[in-house]
Short mmCIF file of C-alpha atoms and ligand atoms in Angstrom, two decimals:
data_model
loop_
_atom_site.label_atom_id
_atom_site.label_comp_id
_atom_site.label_asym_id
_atom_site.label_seq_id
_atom_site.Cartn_x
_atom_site.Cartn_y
_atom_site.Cartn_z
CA UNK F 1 -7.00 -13.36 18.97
CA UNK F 2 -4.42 -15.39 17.00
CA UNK F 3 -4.80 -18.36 14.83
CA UNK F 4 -1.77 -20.55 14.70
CA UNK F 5 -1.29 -23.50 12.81
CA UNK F 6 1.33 -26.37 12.79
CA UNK F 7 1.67 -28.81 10.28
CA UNK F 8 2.87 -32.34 10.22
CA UNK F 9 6.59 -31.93 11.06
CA UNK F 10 6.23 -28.48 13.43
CA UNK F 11 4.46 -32.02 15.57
CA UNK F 12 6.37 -34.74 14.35
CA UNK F 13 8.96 -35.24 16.83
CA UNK F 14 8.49 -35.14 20.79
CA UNK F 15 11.39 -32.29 21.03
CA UNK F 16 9.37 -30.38 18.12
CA UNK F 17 5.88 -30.69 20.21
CA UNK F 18 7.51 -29.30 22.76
CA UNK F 19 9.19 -26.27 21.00
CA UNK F 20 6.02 -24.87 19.36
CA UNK F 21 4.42 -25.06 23.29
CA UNK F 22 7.10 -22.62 23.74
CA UNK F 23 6.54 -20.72 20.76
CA UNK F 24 3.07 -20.20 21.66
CA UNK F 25 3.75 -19.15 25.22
CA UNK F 26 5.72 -16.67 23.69
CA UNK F 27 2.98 -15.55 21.67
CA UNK F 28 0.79 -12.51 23.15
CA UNK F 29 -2.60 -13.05 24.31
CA UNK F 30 -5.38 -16.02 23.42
CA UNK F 31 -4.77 -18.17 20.54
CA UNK F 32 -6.81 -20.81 18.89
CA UNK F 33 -3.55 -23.66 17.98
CA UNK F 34 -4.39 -26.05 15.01
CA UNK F 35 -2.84 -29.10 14.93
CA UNK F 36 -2.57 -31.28 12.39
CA UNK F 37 -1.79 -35.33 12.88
CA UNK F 38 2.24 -35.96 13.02
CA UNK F 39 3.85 -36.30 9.83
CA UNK F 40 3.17 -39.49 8.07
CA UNK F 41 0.72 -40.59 9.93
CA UNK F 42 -2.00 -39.65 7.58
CA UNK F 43 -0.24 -40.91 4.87
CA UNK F 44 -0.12 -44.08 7.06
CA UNK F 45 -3.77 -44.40 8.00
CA UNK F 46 -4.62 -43.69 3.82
CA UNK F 47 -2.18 -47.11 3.53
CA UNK F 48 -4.24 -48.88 6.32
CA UNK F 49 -7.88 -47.56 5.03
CA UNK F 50 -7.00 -48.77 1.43
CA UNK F 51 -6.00 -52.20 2.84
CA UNK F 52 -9.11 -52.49 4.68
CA UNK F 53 -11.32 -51.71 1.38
CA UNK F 54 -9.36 -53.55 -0.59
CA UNK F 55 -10.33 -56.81 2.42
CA UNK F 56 -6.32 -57.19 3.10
CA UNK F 57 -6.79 -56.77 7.27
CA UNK F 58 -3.11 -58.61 7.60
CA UNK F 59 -1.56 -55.39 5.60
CA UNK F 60 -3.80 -52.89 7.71
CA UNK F 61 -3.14 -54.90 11.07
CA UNK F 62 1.36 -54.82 10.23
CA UNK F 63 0.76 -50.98 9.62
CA UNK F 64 -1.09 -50.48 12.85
CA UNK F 65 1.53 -52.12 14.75
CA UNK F 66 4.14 -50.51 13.70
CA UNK F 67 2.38 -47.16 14.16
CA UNK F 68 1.51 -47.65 17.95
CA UNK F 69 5.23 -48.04 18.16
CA UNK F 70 6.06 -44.96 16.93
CA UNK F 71 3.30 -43.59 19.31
CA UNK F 72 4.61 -45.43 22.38
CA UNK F 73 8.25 -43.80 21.48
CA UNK F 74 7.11 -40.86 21.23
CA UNK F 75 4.69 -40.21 24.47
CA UNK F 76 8.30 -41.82 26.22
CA UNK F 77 9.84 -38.58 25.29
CA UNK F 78 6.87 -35.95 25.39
CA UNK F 79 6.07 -36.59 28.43
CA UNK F 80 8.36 -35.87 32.27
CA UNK F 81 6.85 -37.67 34.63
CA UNK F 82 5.44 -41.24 35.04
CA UNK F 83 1.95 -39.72 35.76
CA UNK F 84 1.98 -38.52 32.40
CA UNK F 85 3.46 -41.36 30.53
CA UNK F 86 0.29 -42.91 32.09
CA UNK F 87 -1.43 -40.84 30.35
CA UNK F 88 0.03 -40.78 27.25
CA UNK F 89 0.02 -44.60 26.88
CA UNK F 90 -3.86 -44.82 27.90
CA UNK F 91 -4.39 -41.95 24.98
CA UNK F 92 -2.56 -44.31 22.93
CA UNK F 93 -3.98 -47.30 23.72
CA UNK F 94 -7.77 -46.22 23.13
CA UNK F 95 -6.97 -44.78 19.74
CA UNK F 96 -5.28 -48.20 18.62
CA UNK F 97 -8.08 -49.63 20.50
CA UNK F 98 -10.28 -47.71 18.22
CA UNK F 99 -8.26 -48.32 15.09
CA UNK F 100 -8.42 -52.68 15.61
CA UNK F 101 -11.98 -52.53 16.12
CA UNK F 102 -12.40 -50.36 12.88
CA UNK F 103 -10.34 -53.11 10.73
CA UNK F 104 -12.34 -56.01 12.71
CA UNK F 105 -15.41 -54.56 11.64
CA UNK F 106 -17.44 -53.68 7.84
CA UNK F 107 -15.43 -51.20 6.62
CA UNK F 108 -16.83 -48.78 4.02
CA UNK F 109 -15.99 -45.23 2.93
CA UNK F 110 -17.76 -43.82 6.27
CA UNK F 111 -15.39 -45.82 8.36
CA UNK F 112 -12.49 -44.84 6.19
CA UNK F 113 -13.30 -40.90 6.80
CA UNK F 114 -13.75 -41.77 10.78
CA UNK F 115 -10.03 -43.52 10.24
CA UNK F 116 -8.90 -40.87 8.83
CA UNK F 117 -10.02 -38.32 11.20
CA UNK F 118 -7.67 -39.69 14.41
CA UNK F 119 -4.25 -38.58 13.03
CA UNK F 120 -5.41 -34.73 14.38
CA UNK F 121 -7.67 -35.83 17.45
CA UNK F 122 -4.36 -37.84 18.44
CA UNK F 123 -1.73 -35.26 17.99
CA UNK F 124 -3.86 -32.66 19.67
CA UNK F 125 -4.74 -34.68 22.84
CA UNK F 126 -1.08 -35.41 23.19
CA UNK F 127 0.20 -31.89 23.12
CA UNK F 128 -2.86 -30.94 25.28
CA UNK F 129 -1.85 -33.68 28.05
CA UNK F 130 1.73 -31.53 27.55
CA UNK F 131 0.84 -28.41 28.21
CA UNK F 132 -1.22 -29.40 31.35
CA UNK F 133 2.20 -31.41 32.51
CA UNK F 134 3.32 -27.95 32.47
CA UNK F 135 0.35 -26.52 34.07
CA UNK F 136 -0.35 -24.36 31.10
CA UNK F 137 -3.84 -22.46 31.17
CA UNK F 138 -5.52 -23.85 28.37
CA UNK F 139 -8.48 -26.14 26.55
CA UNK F 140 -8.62 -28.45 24.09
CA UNK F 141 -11.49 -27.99 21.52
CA UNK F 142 -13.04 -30.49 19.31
CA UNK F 143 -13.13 -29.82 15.77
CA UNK F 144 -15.89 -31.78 15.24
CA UNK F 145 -18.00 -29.57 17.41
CA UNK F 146 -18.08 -26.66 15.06
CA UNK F 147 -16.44 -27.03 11.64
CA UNK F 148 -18.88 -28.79 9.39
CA UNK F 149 -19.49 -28.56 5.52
CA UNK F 150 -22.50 -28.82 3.13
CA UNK F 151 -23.70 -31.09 0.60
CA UNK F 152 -20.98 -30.09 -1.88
CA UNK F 153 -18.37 -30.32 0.24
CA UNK F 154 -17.95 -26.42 1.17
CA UNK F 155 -17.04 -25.35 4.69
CA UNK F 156 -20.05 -23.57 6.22
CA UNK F 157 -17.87 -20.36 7.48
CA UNK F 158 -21.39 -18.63 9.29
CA UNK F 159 -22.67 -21.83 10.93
CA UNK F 160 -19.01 -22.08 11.98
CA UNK F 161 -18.97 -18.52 13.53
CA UNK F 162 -22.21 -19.11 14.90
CA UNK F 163 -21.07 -22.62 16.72
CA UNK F 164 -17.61 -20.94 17.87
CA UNK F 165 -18.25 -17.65 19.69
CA UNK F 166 -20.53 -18.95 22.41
CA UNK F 167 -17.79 -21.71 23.06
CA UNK F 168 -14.92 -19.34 23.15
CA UNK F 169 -16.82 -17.16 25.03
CA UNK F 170 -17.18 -19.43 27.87
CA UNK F 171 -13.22 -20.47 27.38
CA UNK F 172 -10.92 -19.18 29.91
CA UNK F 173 -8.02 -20.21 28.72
CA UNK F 174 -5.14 -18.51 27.34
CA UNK F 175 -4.03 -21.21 24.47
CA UNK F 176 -6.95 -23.66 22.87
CA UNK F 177 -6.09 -26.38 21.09
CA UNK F 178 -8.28 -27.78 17.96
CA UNK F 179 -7.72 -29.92 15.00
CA UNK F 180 -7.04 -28.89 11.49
CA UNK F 181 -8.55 -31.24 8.50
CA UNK F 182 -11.67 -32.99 10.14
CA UNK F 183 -15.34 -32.02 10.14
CA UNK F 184 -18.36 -32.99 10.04
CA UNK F 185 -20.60 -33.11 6.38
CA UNK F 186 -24.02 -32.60 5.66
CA UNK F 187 -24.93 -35.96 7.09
CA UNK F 188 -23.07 -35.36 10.25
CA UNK F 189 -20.75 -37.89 9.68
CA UNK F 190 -16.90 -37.49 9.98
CA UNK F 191 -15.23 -36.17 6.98
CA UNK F 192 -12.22 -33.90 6.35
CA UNK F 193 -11.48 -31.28 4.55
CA UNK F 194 -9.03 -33.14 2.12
CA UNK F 195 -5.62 -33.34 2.46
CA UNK F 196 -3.52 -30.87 3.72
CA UNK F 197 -6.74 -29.50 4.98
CA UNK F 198 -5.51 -28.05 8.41
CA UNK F 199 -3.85 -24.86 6.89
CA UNK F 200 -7.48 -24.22 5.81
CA UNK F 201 -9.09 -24.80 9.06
CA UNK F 202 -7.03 -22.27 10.46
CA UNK F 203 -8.75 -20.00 7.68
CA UNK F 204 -11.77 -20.63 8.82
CA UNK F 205 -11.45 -20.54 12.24
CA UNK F 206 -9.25 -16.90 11.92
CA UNK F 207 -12.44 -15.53 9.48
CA UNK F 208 -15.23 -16.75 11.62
CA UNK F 209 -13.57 -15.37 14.84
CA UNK F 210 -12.17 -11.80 12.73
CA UNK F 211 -8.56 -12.77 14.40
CA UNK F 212 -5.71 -10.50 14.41
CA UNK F 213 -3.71 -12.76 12.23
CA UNK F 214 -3.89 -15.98 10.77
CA UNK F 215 -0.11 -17.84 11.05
CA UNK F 216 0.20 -21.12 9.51
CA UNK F 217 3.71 -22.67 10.69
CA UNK F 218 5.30 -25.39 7.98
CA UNK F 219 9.26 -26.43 7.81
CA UNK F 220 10.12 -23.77 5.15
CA UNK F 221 10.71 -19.91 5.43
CA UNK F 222 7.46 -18.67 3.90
CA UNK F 223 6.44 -19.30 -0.28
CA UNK F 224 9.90 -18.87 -2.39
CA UNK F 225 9.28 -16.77 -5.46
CA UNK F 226 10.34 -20.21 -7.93
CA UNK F 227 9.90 -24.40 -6.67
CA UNK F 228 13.06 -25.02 -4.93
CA UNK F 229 12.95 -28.79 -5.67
CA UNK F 230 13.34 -27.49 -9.22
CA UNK F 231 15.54 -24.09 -9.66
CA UNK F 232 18.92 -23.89 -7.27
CA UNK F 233 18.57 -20.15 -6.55
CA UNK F 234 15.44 -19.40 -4.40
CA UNK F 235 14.21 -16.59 -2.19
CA UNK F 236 11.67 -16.23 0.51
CA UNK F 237 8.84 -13.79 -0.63
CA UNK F 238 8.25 -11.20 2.16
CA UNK F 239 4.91 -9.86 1.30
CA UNK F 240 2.16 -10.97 -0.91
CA UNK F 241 -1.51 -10.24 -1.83
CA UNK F 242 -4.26 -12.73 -0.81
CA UNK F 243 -4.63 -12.62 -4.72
CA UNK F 244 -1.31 -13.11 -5.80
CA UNK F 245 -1.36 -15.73 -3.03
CA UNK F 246 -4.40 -17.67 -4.15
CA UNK F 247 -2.59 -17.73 -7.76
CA UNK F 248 0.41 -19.80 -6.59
CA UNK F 249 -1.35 -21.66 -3.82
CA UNK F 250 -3.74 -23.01 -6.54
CA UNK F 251 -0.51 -23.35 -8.93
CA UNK F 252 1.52 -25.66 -7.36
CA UNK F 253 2.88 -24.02 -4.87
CA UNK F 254 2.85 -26.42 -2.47
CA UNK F 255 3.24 -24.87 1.24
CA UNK F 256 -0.69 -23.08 1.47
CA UNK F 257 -4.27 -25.68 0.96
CA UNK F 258 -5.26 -23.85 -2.00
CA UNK F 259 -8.32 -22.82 -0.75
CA UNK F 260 -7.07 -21.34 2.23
CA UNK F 261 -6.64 -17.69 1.28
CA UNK F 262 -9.90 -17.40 0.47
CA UNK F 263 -11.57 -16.91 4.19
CA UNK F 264 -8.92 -15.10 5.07
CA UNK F 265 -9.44 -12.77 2.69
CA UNK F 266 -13.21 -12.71 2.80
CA UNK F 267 -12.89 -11.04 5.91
CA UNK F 268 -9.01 -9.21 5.39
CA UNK F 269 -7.51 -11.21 7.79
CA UNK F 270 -3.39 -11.37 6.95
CA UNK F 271 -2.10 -15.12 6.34
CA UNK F 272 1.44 -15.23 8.08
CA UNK F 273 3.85 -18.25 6.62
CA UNK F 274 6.59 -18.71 9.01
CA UNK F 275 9.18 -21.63 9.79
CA UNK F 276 9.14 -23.79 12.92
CA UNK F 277 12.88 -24.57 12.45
CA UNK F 278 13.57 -20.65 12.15
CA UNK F 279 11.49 -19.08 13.44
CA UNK F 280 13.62 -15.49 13.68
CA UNK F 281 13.54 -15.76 9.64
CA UNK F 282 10.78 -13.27 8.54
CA UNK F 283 8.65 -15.79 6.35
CA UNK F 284 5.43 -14.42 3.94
CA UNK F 285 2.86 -11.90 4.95
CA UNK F 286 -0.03 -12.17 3.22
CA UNK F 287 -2.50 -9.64 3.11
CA UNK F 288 -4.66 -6.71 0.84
CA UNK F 289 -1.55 -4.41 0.51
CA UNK F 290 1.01 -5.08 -1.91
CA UNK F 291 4.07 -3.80 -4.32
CA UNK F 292 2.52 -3.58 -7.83
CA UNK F 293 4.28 -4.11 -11.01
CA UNK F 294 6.22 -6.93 -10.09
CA UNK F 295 6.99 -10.50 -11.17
CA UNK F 296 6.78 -11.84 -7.60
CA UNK F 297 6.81 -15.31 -8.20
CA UNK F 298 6.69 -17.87 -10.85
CA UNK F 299 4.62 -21.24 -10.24
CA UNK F 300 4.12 -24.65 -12.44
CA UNK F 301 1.19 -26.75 -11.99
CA UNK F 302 1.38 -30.24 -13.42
CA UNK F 303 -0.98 -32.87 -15.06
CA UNK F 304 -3.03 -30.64 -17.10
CA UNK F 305 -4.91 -31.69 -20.48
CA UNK F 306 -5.30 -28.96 -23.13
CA UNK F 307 -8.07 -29.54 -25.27
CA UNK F 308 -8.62 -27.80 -28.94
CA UNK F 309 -11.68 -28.02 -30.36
CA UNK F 310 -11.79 -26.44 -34.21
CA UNK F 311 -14.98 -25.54 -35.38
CA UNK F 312 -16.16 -24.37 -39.18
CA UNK F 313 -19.53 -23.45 -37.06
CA UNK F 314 -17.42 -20.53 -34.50
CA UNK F 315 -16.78 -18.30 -37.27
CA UNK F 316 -18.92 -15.26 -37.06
CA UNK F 317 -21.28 -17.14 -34.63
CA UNK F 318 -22.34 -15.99 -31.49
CA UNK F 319 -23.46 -18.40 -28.22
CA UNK F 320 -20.81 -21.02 -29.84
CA UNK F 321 -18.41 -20.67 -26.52
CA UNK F 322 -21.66 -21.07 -23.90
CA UNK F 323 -22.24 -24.29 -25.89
CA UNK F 324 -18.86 -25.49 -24.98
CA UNK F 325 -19.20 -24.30 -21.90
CA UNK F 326 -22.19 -25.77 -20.98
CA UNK F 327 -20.71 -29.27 -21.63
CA UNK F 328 -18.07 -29.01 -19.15
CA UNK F 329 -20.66 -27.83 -16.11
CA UNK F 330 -22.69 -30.69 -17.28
CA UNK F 331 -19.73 -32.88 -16.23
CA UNK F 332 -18.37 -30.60 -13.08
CA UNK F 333 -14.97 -29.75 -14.64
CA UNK F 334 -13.40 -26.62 -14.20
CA UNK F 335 -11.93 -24.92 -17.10
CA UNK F 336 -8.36 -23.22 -16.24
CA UNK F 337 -6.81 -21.49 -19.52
CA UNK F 338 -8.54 -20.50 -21.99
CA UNK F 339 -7.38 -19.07 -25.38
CA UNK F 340 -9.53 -18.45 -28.64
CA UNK F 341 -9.17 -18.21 -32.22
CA UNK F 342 -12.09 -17.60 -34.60
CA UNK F 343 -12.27 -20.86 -35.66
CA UNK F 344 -10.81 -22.54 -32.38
CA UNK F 345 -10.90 -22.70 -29.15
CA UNK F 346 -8.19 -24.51 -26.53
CA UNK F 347 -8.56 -24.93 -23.12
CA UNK F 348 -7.18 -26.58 -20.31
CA UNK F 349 -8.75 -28.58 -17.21
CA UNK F 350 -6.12 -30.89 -14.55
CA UNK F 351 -9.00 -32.46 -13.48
CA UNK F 352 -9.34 -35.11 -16.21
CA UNK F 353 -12.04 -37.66 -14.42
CA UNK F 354 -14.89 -37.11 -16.90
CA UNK F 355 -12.55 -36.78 -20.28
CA UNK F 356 -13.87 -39.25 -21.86
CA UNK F 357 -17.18 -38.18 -21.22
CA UNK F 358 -16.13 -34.45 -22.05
CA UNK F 359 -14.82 -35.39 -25.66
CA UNK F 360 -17.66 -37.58 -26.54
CA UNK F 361 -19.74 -34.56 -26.56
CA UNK F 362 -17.78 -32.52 -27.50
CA UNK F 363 -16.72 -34.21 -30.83
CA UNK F 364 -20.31 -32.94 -31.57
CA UNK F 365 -18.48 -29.55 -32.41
CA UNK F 366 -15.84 -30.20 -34.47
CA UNK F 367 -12.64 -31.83 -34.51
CA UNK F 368 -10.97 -32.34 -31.08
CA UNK F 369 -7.06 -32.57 -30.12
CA UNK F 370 -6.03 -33.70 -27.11
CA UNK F 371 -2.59 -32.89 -25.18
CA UNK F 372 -1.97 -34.48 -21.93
CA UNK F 373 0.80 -34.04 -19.50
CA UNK F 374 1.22 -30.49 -20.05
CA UNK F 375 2.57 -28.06 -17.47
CA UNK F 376 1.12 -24.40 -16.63
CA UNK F 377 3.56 -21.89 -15.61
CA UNK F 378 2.36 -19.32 -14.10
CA UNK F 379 3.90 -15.87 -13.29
CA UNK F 380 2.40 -13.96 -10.73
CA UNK F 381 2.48 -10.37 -9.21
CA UNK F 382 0.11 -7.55 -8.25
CA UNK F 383 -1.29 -5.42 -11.44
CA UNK F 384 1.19 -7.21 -13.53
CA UNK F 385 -0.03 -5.35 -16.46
CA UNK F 386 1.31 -2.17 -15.39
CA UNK F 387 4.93 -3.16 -16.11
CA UNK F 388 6.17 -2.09 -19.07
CA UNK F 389 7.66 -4.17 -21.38
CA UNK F 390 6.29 -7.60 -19.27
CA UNK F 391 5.51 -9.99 -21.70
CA UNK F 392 8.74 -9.29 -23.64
CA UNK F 393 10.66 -9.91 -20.78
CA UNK F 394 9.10 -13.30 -20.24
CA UNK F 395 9.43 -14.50 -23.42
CA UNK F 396 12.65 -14.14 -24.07
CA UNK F 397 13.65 -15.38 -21.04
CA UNK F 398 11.68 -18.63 -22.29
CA UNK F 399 13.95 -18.16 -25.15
CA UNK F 400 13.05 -21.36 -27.26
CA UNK F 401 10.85 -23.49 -24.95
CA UNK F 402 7.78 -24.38 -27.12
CA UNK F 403 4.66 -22.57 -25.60
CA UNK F 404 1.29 -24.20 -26.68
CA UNK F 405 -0.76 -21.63 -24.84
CA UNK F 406 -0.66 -18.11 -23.28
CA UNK F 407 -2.78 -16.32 -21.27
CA UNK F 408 -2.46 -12.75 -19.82
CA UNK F 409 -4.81 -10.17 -18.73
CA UNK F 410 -7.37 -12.59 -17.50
CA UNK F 411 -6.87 -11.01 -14.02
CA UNK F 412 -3.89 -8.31 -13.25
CA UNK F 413 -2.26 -10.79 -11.42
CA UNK F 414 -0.73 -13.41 -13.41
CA UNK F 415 0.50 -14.22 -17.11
CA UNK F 416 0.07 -18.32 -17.91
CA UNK F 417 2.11 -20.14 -20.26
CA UNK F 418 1.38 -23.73 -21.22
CA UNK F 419 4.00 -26.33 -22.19
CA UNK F 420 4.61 -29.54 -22.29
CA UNK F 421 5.96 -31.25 -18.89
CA UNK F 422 9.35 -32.56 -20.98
CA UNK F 423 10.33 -28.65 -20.45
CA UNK F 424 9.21 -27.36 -17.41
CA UNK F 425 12.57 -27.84 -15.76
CA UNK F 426 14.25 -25.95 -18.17
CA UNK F 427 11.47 -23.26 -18.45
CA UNK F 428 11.24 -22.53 -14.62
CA UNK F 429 15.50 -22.13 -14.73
CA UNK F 430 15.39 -19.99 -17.57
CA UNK F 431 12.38 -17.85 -16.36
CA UNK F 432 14.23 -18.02 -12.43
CA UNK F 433 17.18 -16.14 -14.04
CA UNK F 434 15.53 -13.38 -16.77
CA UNK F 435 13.04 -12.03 -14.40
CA UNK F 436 14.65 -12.45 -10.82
CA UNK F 437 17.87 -9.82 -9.95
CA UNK F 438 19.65 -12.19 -7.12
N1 LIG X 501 -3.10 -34.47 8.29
C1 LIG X 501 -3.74 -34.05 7.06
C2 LIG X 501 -2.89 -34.42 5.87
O1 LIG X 501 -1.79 -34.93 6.03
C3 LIG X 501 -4.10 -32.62 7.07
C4 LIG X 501 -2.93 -31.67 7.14
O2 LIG X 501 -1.86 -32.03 7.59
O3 LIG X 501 -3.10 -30.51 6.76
O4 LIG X 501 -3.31 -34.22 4.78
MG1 MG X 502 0.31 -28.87 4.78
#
């Protein structure tokens, strides 16, 4: 079985709805689709749930209005046939039904996740109600039947397997259509699997059912091997570890949920990027095999604090570093880089919500620097290590960008530099042209 995902804009026009129905008919044998909502319409309900916390209902109300119009316009063009436009404006109707009686009434963070949750129950009943206007075999699936997640927010992949293959099972039906991003928590309450969460539904779903192939459809020709918002000369990556993957999903690449790769590869199942506006280009296959040896892509993650702590008391001590460590599980932040000295040690975190907390205690140690908006750029390839002669061709392609940090041989897959954000631009161009042959 097949997995195949479509984000925001692959659904964000009628015309584009109706091309990946023929994609997928093309497609051989049963596949699980994952929608997620339309593009912008998440974004939208954020706008409408903040207005209703904030007790603005005249803000929420205007944006609720103007996005049933969009939805009217748009079931005008999915749909043939007056029958169907029936349809289509009764789906529409309940859902803004649903979405006036949610701003009429107390609305608190439960309410907020149950808002948010319609942008993919919406998007997939519509292209459902399409496919049967063109008497296509197939089912649509509730999410919210089987993907759930535990106290701490993790996806619950065995209780998911266990949930889905009795329903598919009983499933005749060629295409099945479920939404990406929602679930259900611990409390069996709505909830979601943050944003951008539908590429990682499709993990799930692909690991708990062992598919053939997971293929997550976006608006761009697989991951590029440098940001092309940032360097001019970018290339399409054909084939990448779930490793090397992982690395520039969780650094800033921004086409792959960065957890994503991780059911996948729990169970070796490839990740296929491809592109819903070309879809003959070749896009990224992601799997276990790989080239080694090879720069394969460079990747810069934003908004991270460095934090140096010098201590008199490291030298020649031992159980110094769990000490330090110890303070930053105590406040649930994740240490990224990581370099030492004998009398120092710097490290990095981008999640900065408990910093103050952090540095009080750690102050305890020594004396503390702080560095904020600092950029990681990482470089990433299988068994990077092996290639002679790496680290000499990264930094002098750096040439006189100030590093602040480095770290290589962590894992064989990646060599980090931090710098400050003033000179990422320049670092990414510089790095883009000494280790890339275009
Ligand atoms: N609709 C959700 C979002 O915009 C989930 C997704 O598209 O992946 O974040
Ligand atoms: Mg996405």
């Amino acid at each position: 079985m097949l997995v195949v995902k479509f984000g925001g804009t692959s659904v964000g026009k009628p015309e584009r709805m109706k091309k990946i129905a023929e994609l997928v008919l093309g497609m051989p044998g049963k596949k699980i689709v994952v929608l997620s909502a339309l593009s912008g319409t998440t974004n939208t309900l954020v706008r409408i749930g903040e207005a209703l916390l904030a007790h603005e209902p005249s803000t929420a109300l205007r944006e609720i209005a103007e996005l049933e119009r969009h939805y009217q316009n748009f079931i005008q063009e999915l749909y043939a046939s007056d029958s169907h436009k029936a349809v289509g404006e009764e789906i529409v109707s309940r859902y803004f039904s649903l979405f006036r009686l949610l701003a009429a009434g107390k609305f608190d963070d439960r309410s907020y996740r149950e808002l948010l949750a319609q942008g993919e129950l919406i998007s997939t009943e519509l292209f459902y109600h399409h496919l049967q206007e063109r008497k296509i075999n197939s089912r649509l699936l509730p999410a919210l039947h089987f993907m759930s997640i535990d106290e701490n927010h993790e996806p619950e992949l065995e209780k998911i397997a266990d949930r889905l293959q009795p329903i598919l099972e009983t499933m005749q039906a060629d295409i099945i259509v479920t939404q990406g991003y929602i679930c259900r928590n611990h409390k069996n309450e709505i909830d979601n699997l943050k944003r951008g969460g539908s590429d990682y539904t499709a993990s799930l779903i692909g690991a708990a059912i062992r598919a053939e192939e997971i293929q997550i459809w976006t608006d761009i020709d697989g991951m590029h091997n440098n940001d092309p918002r940032i360097v001019k000369k970018t290339r399409p990556i054909a084939e990448l570890t779930f490793d090397e993957a992982s690395e520039l999903a969780y650094f800033g690449a921004k086409i792959l949920h960065p957890s994503t790769i991780v059911p996948a590869q729990k169970y070796g199942v490839p990740v296929r990027l491809k592109n819903t506006m070309e879809e003959k280009a070749p896009g990224t296959i992601i799997s276990s095999k790989g080239t080694r040896a090879q720069v394969k892509a460079i990747a810069a993650k934003d908004d991270i604090t460095a934090i140096n702590i010098k201590s008199s008391r490291m030298l020649l001590a031992y159980g110094f570093l769990r000490k330090v460590f110890e303070v930053f599980e105590k406040h649930k932040t994740p240490i990224d880089m990581i370099s030492t000295s004998e009398v120092a040690v710097s490290l990095t975190i981008d999640d900065d919500s408990h910093l103050h907390d952090l540095l009080e205690e750690l102050k305890t140690f020594g004396t503390i620097e702080v560095d904020q908006k600092q950029t990681i750029i990482c470089m990433v390839g299988n068994a990077l290590a092996e290639k002679e002669g790496v680290l000499k061709e990264v930094f002098a392609a750096l040439g006189s960008v100030p590093v602040r940090m480095v770290s290589f041989g962590g894992s064989h897959n990646n060599i980090s530099v931090l710098i400050d954000t003033a000179h990422k631009e320049k670092a990414l161009n510089l790095l883009n042209e000494g280790l890339f042959e275009f």
